[in-house]
Coordinates of C-alpha atoms in Angstrom, one line a residue:
Chain A
M78 CA -55.4 -25.6 5.7
I79 CA -55.7 -25.8 9.6
T80 CA -52.8 -28.2 9.8
E81 CA -50.7 -25.9 7.6
T82 CA -51.3 -22.8 9.7
A83 CA -51.0 -24.6 13.0
L84 CA -47.6 -26.2 11.8
T85 CA -46.4 -23.0 10.5
L86 CA -47.2 -21.0 13.7
L87 CA -45.6 -23.7 15.7
A88 CA -42.5 -23.6 13.7
R89 CA -42.4 -19.9 13.8
F90 CA -42.9 -20.0 17.5
L91 CA -40.0 -22.5 18.1
S92 CA -37.6 -20.8 15.6
G93 CA -38.5 -17.0 16.5
V94 CA -37.6 -16.5 12.9
S95 CA -37.1 -12.9 11.5
V96 CA -37.4 -12.8 7.9
R97 CA -35.2 -10.4 5.8
W98 CA -35.3 -9.8 2.1
V99 CA -31.9 -8.3 0.7
D100 CA -32.0 -6.8 -2.7
C101 CA -34.9 -9.1 -3.4
Q102 CA -38.5 -8.9 -3.2
P103 CA -41.4 -11.5 -2.8
D104 CA -42.7 -12.2 -6.3
T105 CA -44.9 -14.9 -7.9
C106 CA -42.6 -15.3 -10.9
Q107 CA -40.9 -18.8 -11.3
R108 CA -38.0 -19.1 -9.0
V109 CA -35.7 -21.6 -7.4
Y110 CA -35.1 -20.9 -3.7
F111 CA -31.9 -22.7 -2.6
A112 CA -30.9 -22.6 1.0
N113 CA -28.4 -24.2 3.5
H114 CA -29.8 -27.1 5.3
T115 CA -29.3 -27.7 9.0
S116 CA -32.6 -28.9 10.5
H117 CA -35.7 -30.8 10.1
I118 CA -38.1 -27.8 10.1
D119 CA -35.9 -25.7 7.5
V120 CA -38.4 -26.3 4.8
I121 CA -41.2 -25.3 6.8
L122 CA -39.5 -22.1 7.8
V123 CA -38.5 -21.0 4.2
W124 CA -42.0 -21.9 3.1
S125 CA -43.9 -20.2 5.7
A126 CA -41.5 -16.9 5.3
L127 CA -43.0 -16.3 1.9
P128 CA -46.2 -14.4 1.7
H129 CA -49.4 -16.4 1.2
K130 CA -49.6 -15.6 -2.6
V131 CA -46.1 -16.7 -3.4
R132 CA -46.4 -19.7 -1.1
R133 CA -49.4 -21.1 -3.0
L134 CA -47.2 -21.3 -5.9
T135 CA -44.1 -22.6 -4.4
R136 CA -43.3 -26.3 -3.6
P137 CA -40.7 -27.7 -1.6
V138 CA -38.6 -30.4 -3.2
A139 CA -38.1 -33.6 -1.1
A140 CA -36.7 -37.1 -1.2
K141 CA -39.3 -39.5 -2.0
D142 CA -37.5 -42.5 -0.2
Y143 CA -37.6 -40.5 3.2
W144 CA -40.9 -38.7 2.8
S145 CA -43.2 -41.7 1.7
K146 CA -42.3 -43.7 4.8
G147 CA -44.3 -44.1 7.8
W148 CA -47.6 -42.4 8.7
I149 CA -46.7 -38.8 9.3
R150 CA -44.2 -38.0 6.8
P151 CA -46.5 -38.5 3.7
R152 CA -49.2 -36.3 5.3
L153 CA -46.8 -33.7 6.0
A154 CA -45.4 -33.6 2.5
K155 CA -49.1 -33.2 1.3
V156 CA -49.6 -30.5 3.6
Y157 CA -46.7 -28.5 2.1
N158 CA -47.5 -29.6 -1.5
A159 CA -44.1 -31.2 -1.5
M160 CA -42.6 -32.4 -4.7
L161 CA -41.5 -35.9 -3.9
I162 CA -38.5 -36.8 -6.2
D163 CA -37.0 -40.2 -6.5
R164 CA -33.4 -39.9 -6.0
K165 CA -32.7 -43.7 -6.2
A166 CA -34.2 -44.8 -9.6
I167 CA -32.2 -42.4 -11.8
K168 CA -32.7 -43.2 -15.6
V169 CA -31.6 -41.3 -18.8
H170 CA -35.1 -39.7 -19.4
Q171 CA -36.1 -39.4 -15.6
S172 CA -33.3 -37.6 -13.9
P173 CA -34.3 -36.0 -10.8
V174 CA -33.8 -32.7 -12.5
Q175 CA -36.1 -33.6 -15.3
L176 CA -38.8 -34.8 -13.0
M177 CA -38.7 -31.6 -11.1
L178 CA -39.0 -29.4 -14.3
D179 CA -41.9 -31.7 -15.4
Q180 CA -43.7 -31.0 -12.3
M181 CA -42.9 -27.2 -12.1
G182 CA -44.2 -26.5 -15.6
H183 CA -44.5 -22.9 -16.1
E184 CA -46.1 -22.3 -12.8
F185 CA -44.6 -23.5 -9.8
S186 CA -41.5 -22.2 -7.9
V187 CA -39.4 -24.7 -5.8
I188 CA -37.5 -24.8 -2.6
L189 CA -34.4 -26.9 -2.7
F190 CA -31.5 -27.7 -0.4
P191 CA -28.6 -28.2 -2.8
E192 CA -26.3 -29.7 0.0
G193 CA -28.3 -32.8 -0.4
G194 CA -28.5 -34.0 3.4
R195 CA -28.6 -31.9 6.5
Q196 CA -25.1 -30.5 7.6
S197 CA -24.4 -31.2 11.4
G198 CA -22.8 -27.8 12.1
E199 CA -23.0 -24.1 11.2
R200 CA -21.0 -24.7 8.1
V201 CA -22.4 -24.8 4.6
G202 CA -21.4 -28.0 2.6
E203 CA -20.7 -28.5 -1.0
F204 CA -23.4 -28.1 -3.5
K205 CA -24.7 -31.1 -5.4
S206 CA -25.0 -30.6 -9.2
G207 CA -28.8 -30.6 -9.5
L208 CA -29.0 -26.8 -9.2
Y209 CA -26.5 -26.5 -12.1
Y210 CA -28.5 -28.7 -14.5
L211 CA -31.7 -27.0 -13.6
A212 CA -30.2 -23.5 -14.3
K213 CA -28.9 -24.9 -17.7
K214 CA -32.2 -26.5 -18.8
R215 CA -34.2 -23.5 -17.8
P216 CA -32.0 -20.3 -17.8
D217 CA -35.1 -18.1 -17.4
L218 CA -35.6 -19.1 -13.7
E219 CA -34.6 -16.7 -11.1
L220 CA -32.2 -18.6 -8.6
V221 CA -32.7 -17.0 -5.2
P222 CA -30.2 -17.7 -2.4
V223 CA -31.5 -18.1 1.1
Y224 CA -29.6 -18.4 4.2
L225 CA -31.1 -19.8 7.4
N226 CA -29.2 -18.9 10.5
N227 CA -29.0 -20.6 13.8
M228 CA -31.3 -23.2 12.9
N229 CA -28.8 -25.8 13.7
R230 CA -29.1 -24.8 17.3
V231 CA -32.8 -24.8 17.3
L232 CA -33.1 -28.3 16.1
P233 CA -29.9 -29.9 15.2
R234 CA -29.3 -33.0 13.2
D235 CA -30.3 -36.2 15.1
E236 CA -32.3 -34.2 17.8
Y237 CA -36.1 -34.3 17.9
L238 CA -36.8 -31.9 20.7
P239 CA -36.3 -28.2 19.8
V240 CA -34.7 -25.3 21.8
P241 CA -36.6 -22.1 21.1
L242 CA -33.7 -19.7 20.0
L243 CA -34.0 -16.9 17.7
S244 CA -33.2 -17.6 14.1
S245 CA -33.4 -15.8 11.0
C246 CA -34.3 -16.4 7.2
T247 CA -32.6 -14.1 4.7
F248 CA -33.5 -14.0 1.1
G249 CA -30.7 -12.7 -1.2
P250 CA -30.7 -11.1 -4.6
P251 CA -31.6 -13.4 -7.7
M252 CA -28.8 -14.8 -9.7
W253 CA -28.6 -16.8 -13.0
L254 CA -26.2 -19.1 -14.9
E255 CA -23.6 -17.0 -16.7
D256 CA -23.0 -17.8 -20.4
G257 CA -20.3 -20.5 -20.7
E258 CA -20.1 -20.8 -16.9
G259 CA -18.7 -24.2 -15.8
K260 CA -20.5 -26.4 -13.2
N261 CA -18.0 -26.0 -10.5
D262 CA -17.6 -22.3 -10.9
F263 CA -21.5 -21.9 -10.9
L264 CA -21.7 -24.1 -7.9
A265 CA -19.0 -22.4 -5.9
R266 CA -20.6 -19.1 -6.8
A267 CA -24.2 -20.2 -5.6
R268 CA -22.7 -21.5 -2.4
D269 CA -21.1 -18.1 -2.0
A270 CA -24.2 -16.4 -2.4
V271 CA -25.9 -18.2 0.3
M272 CA -22.8 -17.8 2.7
K273 CA -22.6 -14.0 2.0
L274 CA -26.1 -13.6 3.5
S275 CA -24.9 -14.7 6.9
R276 CA -24.8 -11.5 8.7
F277 CA -23.5 -12.5 12.0
D278 CA -22.0 -15.6 13.1
V279 CA -23.0 -17.3 16.4
D280 CA -20.8 -20.4 16.9
E281 CA -17.5 -19.8 18.2
E282 CA -15.7 -22.4 16.1
Chain B
M166 CA -62.5 0.6 41.7
D167 CA -60.3 2.0 44.4
P168 CA -59.6 5.6 44.0
Y169 CA -56.2 4.9 45.0
N170 CA -55.9 2.9 41.8
W171 CA -57.2 5.7 39.6
A172 CA -54.8 8.2 41.2
L173 CA -51.9 5.7 40.6
A174 CA -52.9 5.0 37.1
A175 CA -53.2 8.8 36.3
T176 CA -49.7 9.5 37.9
V177 CA -48.1 6.7 35.9
V178 CA -49.7 8.0 32.5
T179 CA -48.6 11.5 33.3
L180 CA -45.1 10.6 34.2
L181 CA -44.7 8.6 30.9
A182 CA -46.3 11.3 29.0
I183 CA -43.8 13.9 30.4
A184 CA -40.8 11.6 29.8
T185 CA -42.1 10.8 26.2
L186 CA -42.3 14.6 25.7
I187 CA -38.8 15.1 26.9
G188 CA -37.6 12.4 24.6
R189 CA -39.4 13.8 21.6
V190 CA -38.0 17.5 22.3
L191 CA -34.4 16.2 22.6
Q192 CA -34.8 14.2 19.4
R193 CA -35.6 17.5 17.6
Q194 CA -32.8 19.6 19.1
P195 CA -29.8 18.2 17.1
N196 CA -27.6 21.2 18.4
L197 CA -27.8 20.6 21.9
G198 CA -24.9 18.3 21.3
L199 CA -26.4 15.2 22.7
N200 CA -25.5 11.8 21.4
P201 CA -28.3 10.8 19.1
A202 CA -27.9 7.1 19.7
A203 CA -28.3 7.8 23.4
V204 CA -31.5 9.7 22.9
E205 CA -32.7 7.0 20.6
A206 CA -32.0 4.5 23.3
F207 CA -34.0 6.4 25.8
N208 CA -37.0 6.7 23.4
G209 CA -36.7 3.0 22.7
R210 CA -37.0 2.2 26.4
L211 CA -39.9 4.6 26.8
R212 CA -41.7 2.8 24.2
A213 CA -41.3 -0.4 25.9
W214 CA -42.3 0.9 29.3
W215 CA -45.7 2.1 27.7
I216 CA -46.4 -1.3 26.6
I217 CA -45.4 -2.8 29.8
C218 CA -47.5 -0.1 31.8
C219 CA -50.4 -1.0 29.6
L220 CA -50.0 -4.6 30.5
L221 CA -49.6 -4.1 34.2
P222 CA -53.2 -3.2 35.2
V223 CA -53.9 -6.9 34.6
A224 CA -52.3 -7.2 38.1
F225 CA -55.4 -5.8 39.6
L226 CA -57.6 -8.2 37.8
S227 CA -55.9 -11.7 37.8
R228 CA -52.7 -12.7 39.6
P229 CA -52.1 -15.7 37.5
L230 CA -52.4 -13.9 34.3
T231 CA -50.0 -11.3 35.5
V232 CA -47.6 -14.2 36.4
F233 CA -48.2 -15.6 32.8
V234 CA -47.4 -12.0 31.3
F235 CA -43.9 -12.1 33.2
F236 CA -43.3 -15.6 32.2
G237 CA -43.7 -14.6 28.5
L238 CA -41.2 -11.8 29.0
S239 CA -38.9 -14.2 30.6
F240 CA -39.1 -16.8 28.0
W241 CA -38.3 -14.2 25.3
A242 CA -35.4 -12.6 27.3
L243 CA -34.0 -16.0 27.9
R244 CA -34.1 -17.0 24.2
E245 CA -32.3 -13.7 23.2
F246 CA -29.7 -14.4 26.0
I247 CA -29.0 -17.9 24.9
T248 CA -29.1 -16.9 21.1
L249 CA -26.4 -14.3 21.7
T250 CA -24.0 -16.2 24.0
P251 CA -22.7 -19.2 22.2
T252 CA -23.6 -22.6 23.3
R253 CA -22.3 -25.8 21.8
L254 CA -24.6 -28.4 20.0
S255 CA -23.9 -30.7 22.8
D256 CA -25.7 -28.4 25.2
H257 CA -28.8 -29.0 23.5
R258 CA -30.6 -31.2 25.8
A259 CA -29.6 -29.2 28.7
L260 CA -31.0 -26.1 27.1
F261 CA -34.3 -28.0 26.3
W262 CA -35.0 -28.5 30.0
V263 CA -34.0 -25.0 30.8
F264 CA -36.5 -23.6 28.3
F265 CA -39.4 -26.2 28.7
L266 CA -39.0 -27.3 32.4
F267 CA -37.3 -25.0 34.7
A268 CA -38.5 -21.8 33.2
P269 CA -42.2 -22.5 33.3
L270 CA -42.0 -24.4 36.7
Q271 CA -40.6 -21.3 38.3
Y272 CA -43.6 -19.3 37.5
V273 CA -45.9 -22.3 38.3
L274 CA -44.4 -22.3 41.8
V275 CA -44.8 -18.4 42.0
A276 CA -48.4 -18.7 40.8
Y277 CA -49.0 -21.2 43.7
D278 CA -47.2 -19.0 45.9
N279 CA -44.7 -21.6 47.1
Y280 CA -42.1 -19.3 48.4
K281 CA -40.0 -22.0 50.0
L282 CA -39.6 -24.0 46.9
Y283 CA -39.5 -21.0 44.2
S284 CA -36.8 -19.1 46.2
V285 CA -34.3 -22.1 45.8
F286 CA -35.5 -24.0 42.8
I287 CA -33.3 -22.4 40.1
P288 CA -30.2 -21.5 42.1
V289 CA -30.1 -25.0 43.8
Y290 CA -31.8 -27.6 41.7
A291 CA -31.6 -26.2 38.3
F292 CA -28.1 -25.3 38.8
L293 CA -27.1 -28.7 40.0
F294 CA -28.9 -30.2 37.1
I295 CA -27.5 -28.2 34.3
P296 CA -23.8 -29.1 34.8
L297 CA -24.8 -32.7 35.1
R298 CA -26.8 -32.9 31.8
V299 CA -24.0 -31.0 30.0
A300 CA -21.4 -33.5 31.3
I301 CA -23.7 -36.4 30.3
A302 CA -23.8 -35.0 26.8
G303 CA -19.9 -36.0 26.7
D304 CA -18.3 -32.7 25.4
P305 CA -15.7 -31.5 27.8
R306 CA -14.6 -28.5 25.8
R307 CA -15.0 -25.1 27.7
F308 CA -17.2 -27.0 30.1
L309 CA -17.4 -24.5 32.9
E310 CA -17.8 -21.6 30.5
R311 CA -20.8 -23.2 28.8
V312 CA -22.4 -24.2 32.0
A313 CA -21.9 -20.7 33.4
K314 CA -23.6 -19.2 30.4
I315 CA -26.7 -21.3 30.8
Q316 CA -26.8 -20.5 34.5
S317 CA -26.5 -16.8 34.0
G318 CA -29.1 -16.6 31.5
L319 CA -31.5 -18.7 33.6
L320 CA -30.7 -16.7 36.7
I321 CA -31.0 -13.3 35.2
C322 CA -33.9 -13.8 32.9
V323 CA -36.2 -16.3 34.7
Y324 CA -35.2 -16.3 38.5
C325 CA -34.7 -12.7 39.1
L326 CA -37.6 -11.7 37.0
S327 CA -39.9 -14.0 38.6
F328 CA -39.7 -12.0 41.8
A329 CA -41.5 -9.1 40.3
P330 CA -45.0 -11.1 40.0
A331 CA -44.2 -12.8 43.3
L332 CA -44.9 -9.4 44.9
L333 CA -48.6 -9.9 44.3
Y334 CA -48.6 -12.9 46.7
L335 CA -47.3 -11.1 49.8
K336 CA -49.6 -11.3 52.6
S337 CA -49.4 -9.9 56.1
K338 CA -48.6 -12.0 59.1
E339 CA -51.6 -12.9 61.3
G340 CA -52.9 -10.3 63.5
A341 CA -51.5 -7.4 61.4
L342 CA -53.4 -4.1 62.1
D343 CA -53.6 -3.2 58.3
P344 CA -53.5 -6.3 56.5
L345 CA -52.3 -6.3 52.8
D346 CA -55.1 -6.9 50.2
Q347 CA -54.9 -7.7 46.4
G348 CA -55.0 -4.0 45.5
D349 CA -52.1 -3.4 48.0
T350 CA -49.8 -5.9 46.3
A351 CA -50.9 -4.9 42.8
R352 CA -50.0 -1.2 43.7
L353 CA -46.6 -2.4 45.2
L354 CA -45.8 -4.0 41.7
F355 CA -46.9 -1.0 40.0
F356 CA -44.7 1.2 42.3
F357 CA -41.8 -1.3 41.6
V358 CA -42.1 -0.8 37.7
T359 CA -42.6 2.9 37.9
M360 CA -39.6 3.3 40.0
V361 CA -37.5 1.3 37.8
I362 CA -38.6 3.5 34.9
L363 CA -38.2 6.8 36.9
S364 CA -34.7 5.8 37.9
E365 CA -33.5 5.0 34.4
A366 CA -34.9 8.4 33.3
V367 CA -33.4 10.2 36.2
Q368 CA -30.0 8.6 35.7
F369 CA -30.0 9.4 32.2
A370 CA -30.8 12.9 32.9
W371 CA -28.0 13.4 35.6
S372 CA -25.6 11.8 33.1
R373 CA -26.5 14.3 30.3
L374 CA -26.6 17.2 32.5
Y375 CA -23.6 16.9 34.9
G376 CA -22.0 13.5 33.7
K377 CA -18.2 13.8 33.7
N378 CA -16.6 10.8 35.1
I379 CA -17.5 7.7 33.1
I380 CA -17.4 4.5 35.4
A381 CA -16.1 1.9 33.0
P382 CA -15.7 3.4 29.4
E383 CA -14.9 0.1 27.9
I384 CA -18.3 -1.4 29.2
N385 CA -20.7 1.3 28.8
S386 CA -19.7 4.7 27.5
S387 CA -23.0 6.5 28.9
R388 CA -22.9 5.5 32.6
T389 CA -21.3 8.3 34.8
W390 CA -20.7 8.4 38.6
E391 CA -22.8 11.5 38.5
G392 CA -25.6 9.8 36.9
F393 CA -25.4 6.8 39.3
L394 CA -25.2 8.9 42.5
G395 CA -27.4 11.6 41.4
G396 CA -30.0 9.2 40.0
A397 CA -29.9 7.1 43.2
A398 CA -30.5 10.2 45.3
T399 CA -33.2 11.7 43.1
T400 CA -35.2 8.4 42.9
G401 CA -35.2 8.0 46.7
L402 CA -36.8 11.3 46.8
L403 CA -39.3 10.6 44.0
G404 CA -40.0 7.2 45.8
M405 CA -40.9 9.2 48.9
L406 CA -43.3 11.4 46.7
L407 CA -45.0 8.4 45.1
G408 CA -44.6 6.3 48.4
A409 CA -48.5 7.4 49.0
F410 CA -49.4 4.5 46.6
A411 CA -47.2 1.7 47.8
P412 CA -48.5 0.1 51.0
Y413 CA -45.6 0.8 53.3
H414 CA -46.1 2.1 56.8
Q415 CA -43.3 4.6 56.9
L416 CA -42.3 7.2 54.3
W417 CA -38.6 6.2 54.4
H418 CA -39.5 2.7 53.4
A419 CA -40.5 4.1 50.1
G420 CA -37.5 6.1 49.8
I421 CA -35.0 3.4 50.8
T422 CA -36.3 0.8 48.4
S423 CA -36.5 3.3 45.6
M424 CA -32.8 4.0 46.0
L425 CA -32.1 0.5 46.1
I426 CA -34.0 0.1 42.7
S427 CA -31.9 2.7 41.4
V428 CA -28.6 1.0 42.5
M429 CA -29.8 -2.4 41.2
G430 CA -31.2 -1.0 38.1
F431 CA -27.7 0.4 37.3
A432 CA -26.2 -2.9 38.2
G433 CA -28.4 -4.7 35.7
A434 CA -27.5 -2.3 32.9
M435 CA -23.8 -2.6 33.5
T436 CA -23.9 -6.4 33.7
M437 CA -25.8 -6.5 30.5
S438 CA -23.5 -4.1 28.8
A439 CA -20.6 -6.2 29.6
I440 CA -22.1 -9.2 28.3
K441 CA -23.1 -7.4 25.1
R442 CA -19.3 -6.0 24.8
D443 CA -18.0 -9.5 25.3
R444 CA -20.1 -10.6 22.4
G445 CA -19.5 -7.4 20.2
V446 CA -23.0 -6.6 19.6
R447 CA -25.0 -3.4 20.5
D448 CA -28.6 -5.1 21.2
Y449 CA -29.8 -8.3 22.2
G450 CA -32.6 -9.0 20.0
T451 CA -33.8 -8.1 16.5
L452 CA -37.6 -8.6 17.4
I453 CA -38.1 -5.3 15.5
E454 CA -35.2 -4.3 13.3
G455 CA -33.1 -1.5 14.9
H456 CA -35.1 -1.3 18.4
G457 CA -33.0 -4.0 20.2
G458 CA -34.4 -6.9 22.1
V459 CA -36.8 -7.4 25.0
L460 CA -33.6 -8.0 27.3
D461 CA -32.2 -4.5 26.3
R462 CA -35.4 -3.1 28.0
I463 CA -35.7 -5.3 31.0
D464 CA -32.2 -5.6 32.4
S465 CA -32.7 -3.2 35.3
L466 CA -36.1 -4.7 36.2
C467 CA -34.5 -8.3 36.4
F468 CA -31.6 -7.0 38.9
A469 CA -34.0 -4.9 40.7
A470 CA -36.9 -7.3 41.4
P471 CA -35.3 -9.9 43.8
V472 CA -33.8 -7.2 46.0
F473 CA -36.9 -5.2 45.9
Y474 CA -38.9 -8.2 46.9
H475 CA -36.8 -9.2 49.8
F476 CA -36.7 -5.6 51.2
S477 CA -40.5 -5.1 50.9
R478 CA -41.2 -8.3 52.4
R479 CA -39.0 -7.3 55.4
L480 CA -40.4 -3.8 55.7
L481 CA -44.0 -4.9 55.2
D482 CA -43.5 -7.6 57.8
A483 CA -45.0 -10.0 55.3
I484 CA -44.8 -13.6 54.7

């Protein structure tokens, strides 16, 4: 509890994050928050941007091979009640999506980063298919796009010292998988939904 | 407490209250033909000034705490500045040192009253370090431009602003007839901040009432020659009236420094407008949605602080 508060405050101070909800309200219903991924502390930011009540029911999805290594990472994962998913040992009945659904039950929401890894620039990468299978198996889940702006300048890939610029975290209107919508169409639409939330772009390139 | 301080506090509160009242009245009168955005900007500034004036009495109690408050302002202004002026990812390490070494150290040096070092620390040492660190990062694209951006941010938001709390550490040369005490320098800082506020209000009023010739419409559409000149003259007169609070020995000292504040405040507002126009934005920050950032409020303070400091130092015959 203390670690959580301290880490959240630190992350908020370093990122100077302002939280916006666009056509969407915080709610305790089961949701999948999917965001662009550019920095180590993205997950802390999205998670701490949620109101306390919602946060208690929301678990970030993280890669087991990365987060179970060393001393600090497993502890951090525990603080954030992370859902550690094994992305290496994929079996027929134990696909990552199935593992996620099992752990979610009918209670928890999840935060995931469908790009897979962190991106090095401002660009939003192609989405991996997990989000699609998740939506297909559980069409009742609200899929909420989240756009993190400027985080790649606060703490870029391969850097460990932050620069305390101002960033923002924008939640967008929920979306669902349409009837008969193909995988590629859906993933492109989801990626679009995230990118639409970028209000202004800061990078000159 | 010194009756002087009470009188000063009462005057500042009264002036702020009058300005707030005027702002409110202007807001309620849509048929006066005033630009509502300009009225809103004026009111926004006033709100910020109330906050700063509530923080300032700390100066009478603790100098280091005042320095710390100004450091907080600087830090926030700098992050707004760098957020809005694009830097490349290869500037990351240089920016880290700017935020976590140069900015705090400048204020530490001010708090230790090391004038010899803090007056050259950023414009010499930091300015030599930044291009080197950016060069080592190995990205030649727009090198000069990127370096200049970081240097300008550091100069305006940190170096210039740090001269405001530095006023608290002025002391008389040995053998002075009427040596400066802590109350005197705190009142000097208060006088400075009050005159910055007043000069903005007065320039705004002149511009509204008599403004015809806009100085640079592409940069700022509300700054006029009438506002600038009338504002400077009126601020000078007001400075002589309020000069009783400042520890100057001569009346005209208060008048001349007040005029300088007005001119430099104008310079700050114009420069920051130009940077904002370049970036195509209206305000620096989104701390509170629709109210602009810290930097939008303290631009005139930043530009006026070092000039006011040097003139006061000279006029007070202080070290």
